[in-house]
XYZ file of C-alpha atoms in Angstrom:
257
model
C 0.000 0.000 0.000
C 1.226 3.551 -0.667
C 2.477 5.509 2.322
C 2.789 8.880 0.594
C 0.642 11.247 -1.471
C 1.645 13.783 -4.105
C 0.140 16.645 -6.083
C 1.135 18.698 -9.123
C -0.624 22.029 -9.658
C -0.264 24.946 -12.035
C -1.386 28.582 -11.944
C -5.051 29.282 -11.216
C -5.385 31.669 -14.165
C -5.615 30.317 -17.714
C -2.249 29.881 -19.455
C -2.471 32.129 -22.538
C 0.639 31.889 -24.704
C 3.037 31.836 -21.704
C 6.807 31.782 -22.052
C 7.267 29.984 -18.733
C 4.820 28.193 -16.470
C 5.347 27.713 -12.704
C 4.445 24.316 -11.262
C 3.873 23.662 -7.552
C 5.020 20.210 -6.436
C 4.252 18.441 -3.180
C 4.966 15.004 -1.752
C 3.967 14.128 1.820
C 3.341 11.175 4.085
C -0.176 9.893 4.703
C 0.603 9.977 8.402
C 1.439 13.695 8.120
C 4.393 15.886 7.176
C 6.221 16.564 3.932
C 8.839 14.345 2.298
C 11.915 16.406 3.088
C 14.530 16.828 0.315
C 12.983 14.091 -1.825
C 14.332 13.884 -5.416
C 11.641 13.663 -8.102
C 11.510 13.484 -11.893
C 9.168 15.690 -13.935
C 8.052 14.462 -17.345
C 6.527 17.033 -19.732
C 4.539 15.776 -22.724
C 2.471 17.599 -25.352
C -0.834 16.640 -26.937
C -2.725 18.469 -29.664
C -6.212 19.844 -29.269
C -8.066 21.442 -26.377
C -11.520 20.181 -25.447
C -14.386 22.308 -26.753
C -16.411 24.260 -24.168
C -19.512 22.551 -22.811
C -22.810 23.460 -24.419
C -21.459 24.369 -27.860
C -21.898 21.125 -29.758
C -21.566 21.509 -33.493
C -19.001 24.313 -33.295
C -15.403 23.756 -34.350
C -12.876 25.444 -32.074
C -9.294 25.978 -33.175
C -7.580 24.942 -36.362
C -4.331 25.703 -38.081
C -3.753 28.388 -40.673
C -4.026 27.367 -44.325
C -1.384 28.158 -46.903
C -1.737 28.324 -50.653
C 0.102 25.844 -52.836
C 0.323 22.170 -53.725
C 1.634 19.769 -51.071
C 1.768 15.977 -50.785
C -0.799 14.345 -48.522
C 0.152 12.047 -45.675
C -1.480 8.770 -44.675
C -4.184 10.604 -42.729
C -5.309 12.564 -45.771
C -3.739 15.831 -44.608
C -1.239 17.951 -46.507
C 0.810 18.683 -43.390
C 0.863 18.185 -39.636
C 1.906 20.535 -36.882
C 4.853 19.022 -35.031
C 4.507 19.027 -31.256
C 7.486 19.559 -28.931
C 9.259 16.386 -27.801
C 8.742 14.937 -24.332
C 11.310 16.110 -21.813
C 12.354 14.945 -18.347
C 13.406 17.452 -15.684
C 15.015 16.353 -12.393
C 13.975 18.330 -9.297
C 14.389 18.197 -5.543
C 11.776 19.066 -2.956
C 12.459 21.387 -0.033
C 12.469 20.644 3.670
C 8.652 20.848 3.805
C 8.158 18.507 0.835
C 7.260 21.271 -1.610
C 9.007 22.903 -4.543
C 8.239 25.350 -7.340
C 9.566 24.424 -10.767
C 9.376 26.754 -13.780
C 8.938 25.083 -17.159
C 9.820 26.799 -20.436
C 6.868 26.697 -22.840
C 7.741 26.246 -26.546
C 6.455 28.989 -28.795
C 4.573 28.374 -32.020
C 1.660 26.420 -30.531
C -0.769 28.389 -32.693
C -3.584 25.872 -32.253
C -3.045 25.421 -28.524
C -2.020 22.205 -26.782
C -2.452 20.194 -23.617
C 0.659 20.001 -21.469
C 0.770 16.738 -19.525
C 2.914 16.910 -16.394
C 3.877 13.705 -14.590
C 5.968 13.588 -11.412
C 7.674 10.315 -10.499
C 8.666 9.906 -6.855
C 9.915 7.099 -4.648
C 7.346 5.988 -2.108
C 8.563 4.880 1.318
C 7.318 1.353 0.520
C 9.912 1.079 -2.279
C 7.608 1.631 -5.253
C 7.913 4.409 -7.821
C 4.608 6.269 -7.963
C 3.364 9.022 -10.275
C 1.226 12.130 -9.794
C -0.023 13.904 -12.917
C -1.815 17.006 -14.135
C -2.964 18.296 -17.559
C -2.766 22.031 -18.240
C -4.300 23.662 -21.315
C -2.024 26.116 -23.157
C -4.213 28.598 -25.030
C -2.990 30.577 -28.069
C -5.365 33.450 -27.202
C -7.628 34.637 -24.391
C -10.525 34.301 -26.871
C -11.898 30.897 -27.826
C -13.436 31.156 -31.281
C -15.926 28.633 -32.656
C -17.418 28.260 -36.127
C -20.141 26.122 -37.668
C -22.257 25.959 -40.803
C -25.951 25.236 -41.283
C -24.896 21.868 -42.710
C -22.008 20.134 -44.460
C -23.614 20.730 -47.869
C -24.217 24.333 -48.999
C -25.357 26.033 -52.202
C -22.477 27.439 -54.241
C -23.623 31.039 -53.778
C -24.992 30.744 -50.222
C -22.435 29.776 -47.591
C -23.819 30.618 -44.140
C -21.447 30.726 -41.197
C -22.145 31.052 -37.476
C -19.594 32.057 -34.835
C -19.230 32.144 -31.084
C -16.567 33.988 -29.064
C -15.882 32.847 -25.494
C -13.258 33.530 -22.871
C -11.155 30.730 -21.392
C -13.846 30.146 -18.723
C -16.498 29.583 -21.397
C -18.284 32.918 -20.901
C -19.534 34.830 -23.998
C -17.618 37.879 -25.228
C -19.682 40.657 -26.786
C -18.440 43.057 -29.446
C -15.672 40.725 -30.666
C -14.689 41.467 -34.275
C -14.317 38.370 -36.480
C -12.933 38.162 -40.011
C -13.208 35.207 -42.399
C -11.020 34.038 -45.274
C -12.073 31.270 -47.692
C -9.898 28.621 -49.301
C -10.710 26.103 -52.018
C -9.073 22.684 -51.635
C -8.730 20.047 -54.348
C -7.183 16.584 -54.266
C -4.908 15.829 -57.221
C -4.273 12.110 -57.799
C -1.771 10.565 -60.185
C -1.099 6.869 -60.809
C 2.453 5.653 -61.311
C 3.777 2.227 -62.203
C 6.168 0.427 -59.882
C 8.746 -2.255 -60.542
C 7.031 -5.609 -61.009
C 3.948 -4.238 -62.740
C 2.307 -2.825 -59.608
C 0.747 0.620 -59.369
C 0.740 3.285 -56.673
C -1.159 6.510 -56.267
C 0.339 9.874 -55.388
C -2.140 12.242 -53.733
C -1.554 15.968 -53.416
C -3.654 18.754 -51.932
C -4.029 22.008 -53.854
C -5.053 24.979 -51.697
C -6.189 28.242 -53.276
C -7.250 31.364 -51.402
C -10.529 32.816 -52.667
C -11.320 36.488 -53.116
C -14.585 36.267 -51.156
C -14.447 37.344 -47.490
C -16.815 38.423 -44.757
C -16.698 39.956 -41.283
C -18.978 40.003 -38.245
C -19.171 41.230 -34.659
C -20.568 39.223 -31.755
C -23.708 40.212 -29.854
C -24.339 40.108 -26.092
C -24.486 36.283 -26.204
C -21.130 36.116 -27.978
C -22.795 34.991 -31.236
C -22.404 36.276 -34.785
C -23.131 35.143 -38.317
C -22.470 36.059 -41.921
C -23.499 34.964 -45.391
C -21.002 34.778 -48.231
C -20.771 33.726 -51.888
C -17.548 31.707 -52.323
C -17.725 31.968 -56.102
C -16.718 28.308 -56.593
C -18.133 24.826 -56.098
C -16.401 21.934 -54.359
C -14.773 21.787 -50.934
C -14.334 25.178 -49.294
C -12.579 25.886 -45.994
C -13.639 28.881 -43.923
C -10.909 30.208 -41.619
C -12.235 32.667 -39.013
C -9.812 34.751 -36.942
C -10.032 37.235 -34.104
C -7.614 38.718 -31.577
C -7.672 39.261 -27.826
C -6.710 42.471 -26.018
C -3.005 41.578 -26.303
C -3.145 40.865 -30.016
C -3.011 37.063 -29.670
C -4.857 35.503 -32.605
C -7.589 32.908 -32.119
C -8.559 30.800 -35.110
C -11.424 28.469 -36.037
C -11.592 26.374 -39.215
C -14.542 24.577 -40.823
C -15.041 22.910 -44.205
C -18.199 22.603 -46.316
C -19.062 21.367 -49.753
């Protein structure tokens, strides 16, 4: 049975594009008192995507920026993937009261946000190595922007978009200015012959920015909408952007046919 308990905690305020993040560590005995001068190992891992706020089903929150051009597609049908920082291990030592504060450098360039998973390994008095963990959301902006359409299939001249702007606590933000850019995406497939008479297919994604745009401003409920004529048929991606008070950009991406 374990004889010790441990906790890992971060700042109470939301982490919006931080450069460093302080972590509070604690290991103590179940019978009372802290584990004095105990060495521990911190493991920092990164995972893409932040859970959507409750009550906003159907909205897409987040999304990476789109770039024009032709790029090869990977096995998941995407033209590119955002690389996450590698997992790192940081040794630390607790103080006389079993606590310590450890600052972790946060990689920049997490434009779509990420979940930082913190795990602390420590040696229990019973001889086992135990782990305490905590997940902390790293937001790219103090505004969480969501987008949805009236359906996945739209008329070529009638693309209707709906938006919602929330803070990191899920509360609506009124008067938030939102701008939208449209991109057309096509899959280009070519067949090539391999040695031995076999065939393979090369798939590429062609992304083209469209001239059509629209803008909107949220109401008291944090909602907004706009109607736009893309000028093309096929798959169209709508990329909505807004900025918080510090200029940090929030993005939401949605596709429709």
